[in-house]
Short mmCIF file of C-alpha atoms and ligand atoms in Angstrom, two decimals:
data_model
loop_
_atom_site.label_atom_id
_atom_site.label_comp_id
_atom_site.label_asym_id
_atom_site.label_seq_id
_atom_site.Cartn_x
_atom_site.Cartn_y
_atom_site.Cartn_z
CA MET R 14 38.78 13.92 3.89
CA SER R 15 37.15 15.82 6.66
CA PRO R 16 33.54 16.95 6.73
CA GLU R 17 33.19 19.92 4.44
CA ALA R 18 33.69 23.25 6.09
CA GLY R 19 30.89 25.05 4.27
CA ARG R 20 28.24 22.50 5.18
CA GLU R 21 25.02 23.59 6.86
CA HIS R 22 24.40 22.57 10.46
CA TRP R 23 21.55 22.18 12.91
CA GLY R 24 21.04 25.13 15.22
CA SER R 25 20.64 22.98 18.32
CA ARG R 26 20.65 19.44 19.58
CA LEU R 27 16.89 19.64 20.10
CA GLY R 28 16.48 20.79 16.51
CA PHE R 29 18.24 17.70 15.22
CA ILE R 30 16.27 15.39 17.46
CA LEU R 31 12.92 16.89 16.53
CA ALA R 32 13.79 16.79 12.84
CA ALA R 33 14.77 13.12 13.13
CA VAL R 34 11.60 12.35 15.08
CA GLY R 35 9.70 14.35 12.46
CA SER R 36 11.12 12.14 9.73
CA ALA R 37 10.26 8.98 11.61
CA VAL R 38 6.78 9.97 12.74
CA GLY R 39 4.64 10.07 9.64
CA LEU R 40 1.85 8.38 7.78
CA GLY R 41 3.54 5.15 8.80
CA ASN R 42 2.67 5.70 12.44
CA MET R 43 -1.00 6.30 11.86
CA TRP R 44 -1.94 4.86 8.50
CA ARG R 45 0.28 1.78 8.17
CA PHE R 46 0.57 0.98 11.87
CA SER R 47 -3.17 0.90 12.44
CA TYR R 48 -4.03 -1.30 9.48
CA LEU R 49 -1.13 -3.65 10.02
CA THR R 50 -2.11 -4.06 13.66
CA ALA R 51 -5.69 -4.77 12.66
CA GLU R 52 -4.58 -7.26 10.02
CA ASN R 53 -2.05 -9.12 12.12
CA GLY R 54 -3.82 -9.92 15.35
CA GLY R 55 -3.74 -6.73 17.43
CA ALA R 56 -1.48 -6.78 20.47
CA ALA R 57 0.54 -9.78 19.27
CA PHE R 58 1.71 -7.72 16.33
CA VAL R 59 2.46 -4.73 18.55
CA ILE R 60 4.73 -6.80 20.79
CA LEU R 61 6.61 -8.30 17.88
CA TYR R 62 6.93 -4.86 16.34
CA VAL R 63 8.55 -3.47 19.50
CA ALA R 64 10.99 -6.37 19.56
CA VAL R 65 11.96 -5.90 15.91
CA THR R 66 12.32 -2.15 16.41
CA LEU R 67 14.79 -2.67 19.24
CA VAL R 68 16.78 -5.58 17.84
CA VAL R 69 16.83 -4.72 14.12
CA GLY R 70 15.69 -1.11 13.70
CA LEU R 71 17.69 0.54 16.46
CA PRO R 72 21.10 -0.87 15.41
CA VAL R 73 20.55 0.25 11.80
CA LEU R 74 19.41 3.69 12.98
CA LEU R 75 22.61 4.08 14.99
CA ALA R 76 24.58 2.87 11.97
CA GLU R 77 23.03 5.58 9.78
CA PHE R 78 23.76 8.22 12.41
CA ALA R 79 27.38 7.11 12.65
CA ILE R 80 27.99 7.09 8.88
CA GLY R 81 26.27 10.44 8.42
CA ARG R 82 27.99 12.31 11.19
CA GLY R 83 31.35 10.70 10.56
CA SER R 84 31.43 11.57 6.86
CA GLY R 85 29.52 14.86 6.90
CA ARG R 86 28.08 13.84 3.53
CA SER R 87 24.84 12.71 1.95
CA PRO R 88 24.52 8.97 1.20
CA ILE R 89 26.57 8.58 -1.98
CA GLY R 90 29.55 10.51 -0.65
CA ALA R 91 29.17 9.03 2.82
CA LEU R 92 29.39 5.44 1.60
CA ALA R 93 32.36 6.30 -0.63
CA HIS R 94 34.05 8.02 2.30
CA PHE R 95 33.97 4.92 4.49
CA GLY R 96 33.87 2.15 1.89
CA GLY R 97 35.46 3.40 -1.31
CA ARG R 98 33.95 3.87 -4.75
CA ALA R 99 32.59 0.34 -4.90
CA TRP R 100 29.87 1.43 -2.50
CA THR R 101 28.55 4.42 -4.45
CA PRO R 102 25.89 2.34 -6.29
CA LEU R 103 24.22 1.67 -2.95
CA GLY R 104 24.09 5.42 -2.42
CA TRP R 105 22.45 5.82 -5.82
CA ILE R 106 19.83 3.26 -4.86
CA PHE R 107 19.11 5.28 -1.71
CA VAL R 108 18.55 8.42 -3.74
CA ALA R 109 16.32 6.56 -6.19
CA THR R 110 14.34 5.21 -3.24
CA GLY R 111 13.84 8.78 -2.04
CA PHE R 112 12.36 9.71 -5.42
CA LEU R 113 10.09 6.68 -5.41
CA ILE R 114 8.75 6.96 -1.85
CA LEU R 115 8.12 10.67 -1.94
CA ALA R 116 6.27 10.36 -5.26
CA TYR R 117 3.47 8.24 -3.77
CA TYR R 118 3.81 9.41 -0.16
CA SER R 119 2.88 12.87 -1.29
CA VAL R 120 -0.24 11.53 -3.00
CA ILE R 121 -1.45 9.98 0.27
CA ALA R 122 -0.48 13.16 2.09
CA GLY R 123 -2.62 15.03 -0.44
CA TRP R 124 -5.60 12.86 0.58
CA THR R 125 -5.03 13.78 4.23
CA VAL R 126 -4.99 17.50 3.40
CA ARG R 127 -8.24 17.11 1.53
CA TYR R 128 -9.78 15.18 4.44
CA ALA R 129 -8.69 17.86 6.91
CA VAL R 130 -10.21 20.57 4.74
CA THR R 131 -13.42 18.55 4.33
CA ALA R 132 -13.71 17.98 8.09
CA ALA R 133 -13.34 21.70 8.68
CA ALA R 134 -15.57 22.88 5.85
CA GLN R 135 -18.58 20.56 5.87
CA GLY R 136 -17.83 17.37 7.80
CA PHE R 137 -17.96 13.85 6.46
CA GLY R 138 -21.16 12.50 4.94
CA PRO R 139 -22.60 9.09 5.76
CA ASP R 140 -21.02 7.36 2.77
CA ALA R 141 -17.33 7.51 3.61
CA GLY R 142 -16.50 4.78 1.11
CA ALA R 143 -17.84 6.78 -1.82
CA PHE R 144 -16.00 9.87 -0.59
CA PHE R 145 -12.72 7.99 -0.45
CA GLY R 146 -13.36 6.72 -3.96
CA ARG R 147 -13.52 10.32 -5.18
CA VAL R 148 -10.45 11.42 -3.21
CA GLU R 149 -8.21 8.45 -3.90
CA SER R 150 -7.46 8.96 -7.57
CA GLY R 151 -8.06 11.23 -10.51
CA TRP R 152 -7.09 14.78 -11.38
CA ASP R 153 -8.30 16.06 -7.99
CA ALA R 154 -5.83 13.74 -6.32
CA VAL R 155 -3.14 15.10 -8.64
CA ALA R 156 -3.93 18.66 -7.62
CA TRP R 157 -3.80 17.98 -3.86
CA HIS R 158 -0.59 16.01 -4.34
CA ALA R 159 0.94 18.93 -6.25
CA GLY R 160 -0.05 21.35 -3.49
CA PHE R 161 1.56 19.16 -0.85
CA MET R 162 4.76 18.88 -2.89
CA LEU R 163 4.84 22.64 -3.18
CA ALA R 164 4.83 23.02 0.62
CA THR R 165 7.54 20.37 0.95
CA VAL R 166 9.75 22.09 -1.63
CA ALA R 167 9.26 25.47 0.04
CA ILE R 168 10.46 24.18 3.41
CA VAL R 169 13.44 22.25 2.06
CA ALA R 170 14.46 25.24 -0.07
CA GLY R 171 14.63 27.24 3.17
CA GLY R 172 17.64 25.22 4.30
CA VAL R 173 18.56 22.99 7.21
CA LYS R 174 18.21 25.53 9.99
CA ALA R 175 15.69 28.04 8.67
CA GLY R 176 13.55 25.49 6.81
CA ILE R 177 13.70 21.95 8.15
CA GLU R 178 14.62 22.63 11.76
CA ARG R 179 12.19 25.47 12.18
CA ALA R 180 9.33 23.42 10.76
CA ALA R 181 10.15 20.49 13.07
CA VAL R 182 10.40 22.60 16.20
CA VAL R 183 6.98 24.13 15.59
CA LEU R 184 5.18 21.12 14.18
CA MET R 185 6.34 18.18 16.28
CA PRO R 186 5.10 19.38 19.69
CA LEU R 187 1.82 20.35 18.03
CA LEU R 188 1.49 16.88 16.54
CA PHE R 189 2.17 15.23 19.87
CA LEU R 190 -0.50 17.31 21.61
CA MET R 191 -3.06 16.52 18.95
CA VAL R 192 -2.46 12.77 19.11
CA VAL R 193 -2.63 12.72 22.91
CA ALA R 194 -5.83 14.78 22.88
CA LEU R 195 -7.40 12.31 20.46
CA ALA R 196 -6.49 9.35 22.66
CA ILE R 197 -7.99 11.06 25.70
CA TYR R 198 -11.15 11.89 23.82
CA ALA R 199 -11.45 8.28 22.63
CA ALA R 200 -11.29 7.08 26.25
CA THR R 201 -14.38 9.11 27.12
CA LEU R 202 -16.55 7.37 24.51
CA ALA R 203 -19.02 4.79 25.73
CA GLY R 204 -18.31 1.36 24.31
CA SER R 205 -14.64 1.93 23.62
CA ASP R 206 -13.61 -1.06 25.81
CA GLY R 207 -13.76 -3.48 22.93
CA GLY R 208 -11.15 -1.41 21.14
CA TYR R 209 -8.73 -1.64 24.04
CA ASP R 210 -9.31 -5.37 24.33
CA PHE R 211 -8.57 -5.87 20.68
CA TYR R 212 -5.54 -3.58 20.71
CA LEU R 213 -3.99 -4.56 24.03
CA ALA R 214 -4.87 -8.22 24.58
CA ALA R 215 -2.50 -10.45 22.67
CA ASP R 216 -3.39 -13.45 20.58
CA PHE R 217 0.00 -15.14 20.68
CA GLY R 218 -0.89 -17.73 18.10
CA GLU R 219 -0.27 -15.10 15.43
CA ILE R 220 3.22 -14.15 16.53
CA LEU R 221 4.71 -17.36 15.20
CA ASP R 222 3.62 -16.63 11.68
CA TRP R 223 6.36 -15.57 9.20
CA GLY R 224 4.01 -13.15 7.56
CA VAL R 225 3.63 -11.26 10.82
CA LEU R 226 7.40 -11.03 11.24
CA GLN R 227 7.70 -9.70 7.72
CA ALA R 228 5.02 -7.09 8.34
CA ALA R 229 6.63 -6.05 11.63
CA ALA R 230 10.11 -5.71 10.12
CA GLY R 231 8.87 -3.84 7.07
CA GLN R 232 6.94 -1.49 9.31
CA ALA R 233 9.92 -0.94 11.65
CA PHE R 234 12.04 0.15 8.68
CA PHE R 235 9.41 2.30 7.11
CA SER R 236 8.44 3.94 10.36
CA LEU R 237 12.01 4.73 11.42
CA SER R 238 12.83 6.05 7.93
CA LEU R 239 15.60 3.47 7.62
CA GLY R 240 17.33 1.91 4.66
CA MET R 241 17.49 4.88 2.28
CA GLY R 242 19.75 7.38 3.97
CA ALA R 243 17.25 9.88 5.44
CA MET R 244 18.62 9.52 8.96
CA LEU R 245 22.14 9.40 7.56
CA THR R 246 21.61 12.70 5.76
CA TYR R 247 20.14 14.40 8.85
CA ALA R 248 23.09 13.18 10.94
CA SER R 249 25.49 14.65 8.37
CA TYR R 250 24.45 18.11 9.61
CA LEU R 251 25.60 17.41 13.16
CA SER R 252 28.60 19.45 14.10
CA GLU R 253 29.11 18.56 17.70
CA HIS R 254 29.95 15.35 19.40
CA GLU R 255 26.42 14.24 20.03
CA HIS R 256 25.64 11.18 22.11
CA LEU R 257 24.46 9.12 19.14
CA PRO R 258 23.35 6.03 21.09
CA ASN R 259 21.07 8.13 23.29
CA GLU R 260 19.72 10.06 20.33
CA SER R 261 18.92 6.89 18.41
CA LEU R 262 17.17 5.35 21.40
CA PHE R 263 15.14 8.50 21.93
CA VAL R 264 14.07 8.66 18.28
CA ALA R 265 13.09 4.97 18.20
CA LEU R 266 11.09 5.16 21.43
CA THR R 267 9.31 8.38 20.48
CA ASP R 268 8.42 6.97 17.10
CA PHE R 269 6.90 3.92 18.75
CA ALA R 270 5.15 6.03 21.39
CA VAL R 271 3.37 8.14 18.77
CA ALA R 272 2.24 5.06 16.84
CA PHE R 273 1.06 3.44 20.06
CA ILE R 274 -0.87 6.50 21.23
CA ALA R 275 -2.39 6.90 17.78
CA GLY R 276 -3.63 3.30 18.17
CA LEU R 277 -5.17 4.28 21.50
CA ALA R 278 -7.19 6.85 19.58
CA VAL R 279 -8.05 4.82 16.49
CA PHE R 280 -9.22 1.47 17.88
CA PRO R 281 -11.42 2.70 20.76
CA MET R 282 -13.12 5.19 18.45
CA ILE R 283 -13.85 2.53 15.87
CA PHE R 284 -15.19 0.05 18.43
CA ALA R 285 -17.23 2.70 20.26
CA LEU R 286 -19.12 3.36 17.05
CA GLY R 287 -19.54 -0.32 16.28
CA LEU R 288 -17.49 -0.19 13.10
CA GLN R 289 -15.00 -2.97 13.92
CA GLY R 290 -16.38 -5.23 11.18
CA GLU R 291 -15.25 -2.72 8.57
CA VAL R 292 -11.71 -2.54 9.87
CA MET R 293 -11.01 -6.10 8.98
CA GLU R 294 -12.36 -5.76 5.47
CA SER R 295 -10.72 -2.55 4.41
CA THR R 296 -7.03 -2.56 5.19
CA GLY R 297 -5.75 0.78 3.99
CA GLY R 298 -9.29 2.03 4.32
CA THR R 299 -9.29 1.95 8.11
CA LEU R 300 -8.02 5.48 8.19
CA PHE R 301 -9.78 6.91 5.17
CA ILE R 302 -13.11 5.06 5.29
CA THR R 303 -13.82 3.54 8.70
CA LEU R 304 -12.69 6.53 10.77
CA PRO R 305 -14.45 9.22 8.73
CA GLY R 306 -17.55 7.03 9.06
CA ALA R 307 -17.06 7.19 12.82
CA PHE R 308 -16.57 10.97 12.73
CA SER R 309 -19.75 11.36 10.76
CA ASP R 310 -21.66 9.28 13.34
CA MET R 311 -20.29 11.44 16.15
CA GLY R 312 -22.23 14.45 14.90
CA ALA R 313 -20.94 17.90 15.77
CA ALA R 314 -18.07 16.59 17.88
CA GLY R 315 -17.00 14.56 14.88
CA ARG R 316 -16.23 17.71 12.93
CA VAL R 317 -13.69 18.85 15.51
CA VAL R 318 -12.27 15.40 16.14
CA GLY R 319 -12.02 14.74 12.41
CA LEU R 320 -10.23 18.00 11.84
CA VAL R 321 -7.74 17.39 14.65
CA PHE R 322 -7.15 13.86 13.45
CA PHE R 323 -6.45 14.72 9.85
CA ALA R 324 -4.52 17.85 10.74
CA ALA R 325 -2.24 15.63 12.83
CA LEU R 326 -1.77 13.38 9.82
CA VAL R 327 -0.91 16.31 7.56
CA VAL R 328 1.72 17.52 10.02
CA ALA R 329 3.17 14.05 10.43
CA ALA R 330 3.33 13.55 6.67
CA LEU R 331 4.91 16.92 6.01
CA THR R 332 7.89 16.49 8.35
CA SER R 333 8.53 13.04 6.83
CA ALA R 334 8.22 14.26 3.25
CA ILE R 335 10.77 16.95 4.03
CA SER R 336 13.33 14.33 5.01
CA LEU R 337 12.68 12.34 1.84
CA LEU R 338 13.23 15.38 -0.35
CA GLU R 339 16.30 16.36 1.66
CA VAL R 340 18.06 13.10 0.75
CA VAL R 341 17.62 13.89 -2.93
CA VAL R 342 18.43 17.59 -2.60
CA ALA R 343 21.52 17.08 -0.43
CA SER R 344 22.83 14.52 -2.91
CA ALA R 345 22.51 16.97 -5.79
CA MET R 346 24.18 19.69 -3.72
CA ASP R 347 27.08 17.46 -2.63
CA GLY R 348 27.49 15.54 -5.87
CA LEU R 349 26.64 18.06 -8.58
CA GLY R 350 27.35 21.29 -6.73
CA TRP R 351 23.79 22.54 -7.26
CA ALA R 352 22.46 25.35 -5.11
CA ARG R 353 19.85 24.24 -2.56
CA ARG R 354 16.96 26.19 -4.06
CA ARG R 355 17.59 25.00 -7.55
CA ALA R 356 17.88 21.39 -6.37
CA ALA R 357 14.68 21.61 -4.34
CA VAL R 358 12.63 23.13 -7.16
CA ILE R 359 13.91 20.97 -10.01
CA LEU R 360 14.01 17.65 -8.19
CA GLY R 361 10.76 18.38 -6.35
CA SER R 362 9.11 18.92 -9.73
CA VAL R 363 10.45 15.65 -11.07
CA ILE R 364 9.08 13.83 -8.03
CA ALA R 365 5.73 15.59 -8.33
CA ALA R 366 5.55 14.44 -11.96
CA MET R 367 6.33 10.84 -10.96
CA GLY R 368 3.59 11.01 -8.37
CA VAL R 369 0.97 11.77 -11.03
CA ALA R 370 1.00 8.08 -11.96
CA ALA R 371 0.22 7.13 -8.34
CA ALA R 372 -2.49 9.79 -8.11
CA LEU R 373 -4.21 8.44 -11.21
CA SER R 374 -3.93 4.74 -10.42
CA PRO R 375 -4.32 3.12 -6.97
CA LYS R 376 -2.66 0.01 -8.40
CA VAL R 377 0.47 1.93 -9.30
CA LEU R 378 0.51 3.50 -5.84
CA ASP R 379 0.28 0.07 -4.26
CA VAL R 380 3.15 -1.27 -6.34
CA MET R 381 5.30 1.74 -5.45
CA ASP R 382 4.57 1.30 -1.73
CA LYS R 383 5.24 -2.43 -1.74
CA THR R 384 8.43 -2.05 -3.76
CA ALA R 385 9.76 0.54 -1.37
CA SER R 386 8.71 -0.91 1.96
CA ASN R 387 9.07 -4.62 1.25
CA LEU R 388 12.12 -4.57 -1.00
CA LEU R 389 14.14 -1.35 -1.12
CA LEU R 390 14.08 -0.35 2.57
CA PRO R 391 14.81 -3.80 4.07
CA GLY R 392 17.35 -4.38 1.26
CA GLY R 393 19.01 -1.05 1.97
CA GLY R 394 19.04 -1.85 5.67
CA LEU R 395 20.62 -5.23 4.99
CA MET R 396 23.41 -3.61 2.97
CA LEU R 397 23.94 -0.92 5.61
CA ALA R 398 24.19 -3.52 8.37
CA LEU R 399 26.76 -5.49 6.38
CA PHE R 400 28.61 -2.29 5.55
CA VAL R 401 28.98 -1.11 9.12
CA GLY R 402 29.32 -4.62 10.53
CA TRP R 403 31.98 -5.92 8.17
CA VAL R 404 33.37 -3.25 5.84
CA MET R 405 33.70 0.06 7.67
CA ARG R 406 36.92 0.35 9.61
CA ASP R 407 36.39 0.88 13.33
CA PRO R 408 32.74 2.00 13.42
CA MET R 409 33.00 1.83 17.21
CA ALA R 410 35.35 4.81 17.22
CA GLU R 411 32.72 6.73 15.31
CA VAL R 412 29.87 6.18 17.79
CA ARG R 413 32.16 6.48 20.78
CA ARG R 414 32.84 10.14 20.01
CA GLY R 415 30.49 11.98 22.35
CA ALA R 416 29.42 8.78 24.07
CA GLU R 417 32.52 7.77 25.97
CA GLY R 418 31.93 5.19 28.64
CA VAL R 419 29.04 3.46 26.89
CA ARG R 420 29.77 -0.26 26.92
CA TRP R 421 27.21 -1.94 24.70
CA PHE R 422 28.83 -1.01 21.37
CA VAL R 423 30.26 -4.47 21.06
CA LEU R 424 26.72 -5.80 21.14
CA TRP R 425 25.70 -3.22 18.52
CA ARG R 426 28.33 -4.32 16.08
CA TRP R 427 27.59 -7.97 16.64
CA LEU R 428 23.88 -7.35 15.99
CA LEU R 429 24.79 -5.64 12.71
CA ARG R 430 27.07 -8.47 11.71
CA VAL R 431 24.82 -11.46 12.15
CA PRO R 432 21.29 -11.18 13.58
CA VAL R 433 20.18 -8.07 11.67
CA PRO R 434 21.27 -9.37 8.23
CA VAL R 435 19.73 -12.77 8.95
CA VAL R 436 16.35 -11.31 9.93
CA LEU R 437 16.35 -8.95 6.96
CA ALA R 438 17.38 -11.70 4.55
CA VAL R 439 14.48 -13.84 5.76
CA VAL R 440 12.11 -10.92 5.35
CA LEU R 441 13.31 -10.27 1.80
CA TRP R 442 13.12 -13.95 0.93
CA GLN R 443 9.49 -13.89 2.01
CA SER R 444 8.49 -10.70 0.32
CA VAL R 445 10.05 -10.94 -3.12
CA PRO R 446 7.58 -13.51 -4.56
CA ALA R 447 4.60 -11.57 -3.20
CA LEU R 448 6.00 -8.38 -4.67
CA TRP R 449 6.39 -10.04 -8.05
CA GLN R 450 2.73 -11.05 -7.94
CA THR R 451 1.76 -7.46 -7.24
CA VAL R 452 3.82 -6.19 -10.16
CA LEU R 453 2.24 -8.77 -12.46
CA GLY R 454 -1.15 -7.63 -11.20
CA LEU R 455 -0.43 -4.24 -12.75
CA PHE R 456 -0.53 -5.75 -16.19
CA GLY R 457 -3.14 -8.42 -15.49
N1 LIG E 6 9.05 7.28 8.49
C1 LIG E 6 8.05 7.84 7.65
C2 LIG E 6 6.67 7.43 8.14
O1 LIG E 6 6.53 6.68 9.06
C3 LIG E 6 8.22 7.46 6.22
C4 LIG E 6 9.60 7.59 5.67
C5 LIG E 6 10.25 6.49 5.15
C6 LIG E 6 10.26 8.82 5.72
C7 LIG E 6 11.54 6.58 4.69
C8 LIG E 6 11.55 8.92 5.25
C9 LIG E 6 12.21 7.80 4.74
O2 LIG E 6 5.69 7.83 7.59
#
């Protein structure tokens, strides 16, 4: 089998890279990264996170690129192509994960749209907690979620080149500028030093904690969009002999850079306004409660800063949501022969309907997030590492195309064979009991 002749392709190498970066850079970089850093000891967590990204995340990212480009298929077909029919169930799990993540991701994205509109229209009031309470769940949340899904469907329906690539090429540079501008602004605030100290001075006692490793690994997978075939699917639209090792390194470093710079905006702003006490208490609320509180205290400037901040989040979320929907849509196109538009509209509607549960109940949203990021993504990554490390015949030949002369492939395959599965198995071992508790909490 050779990659299908009629398959869509990226218009340029830059288009592919920006789309992959767009998938990686999302709510994870700003929402999850900031609260996990706050929860897990600041700089110590950041250092561990970088290490896990390089040792565990990067090899799996390259594995997804290799399977995707080599097969020219979406996950189910790609795994069958290299591993035989026995591997199709893993592909099905990937597609199911796409449904699940997008369903709640779009709800949170809906909050960010509403926050951006609020910042522009009237600014945040003094009681940010009460505002979040109104935004977080209920029929309003359903409506904003539905609107966000509509935009996602519209872009994916446009196709790989005219929809996804075009959106990424316009939106990603814009996002980068906004995040950098925010970090620069934060540096001008009096009293921001405490934020840098907290963010950049490590408390190494925390690094040795298993819980911190689990958080770092979960975050690395979520942030790099790994373990459910998003990167695999994007790589399936590569026609040329790209230098996959370089591309994967670039995507991983850019993803980290955006998260890091976002932290340089978030923590100094929070400390400058004396709100650090609230960060520790409200985990997910750092972004949606503490920061709007800071914007409200900033007065007129806060309106602009708030708008830029939440607009950046909307952009980041949109390019990630696109990649989640694309996994599902591409699978229906490859597997069922559906036309792109039909797949985008029908499957997007199913996902939007699933998301209603998350928009009406924060507990359901939490269970969906934990199931995906603590179980399905690391589990998917574990299976992918074993697949490329032990099952796929000659994966080296696959990455070597376009990257002749690179010598560290042997190391890559070894990482996939032993260290990556071991780390991921430990992470899963740790997270399954906690996940079970969360699920029980739904009924308790
Ligand atoms: N990487 C995205 C983020 O950081 C989330 C995502 C996960 C996107 C899995 C696609 C697949 O927000």
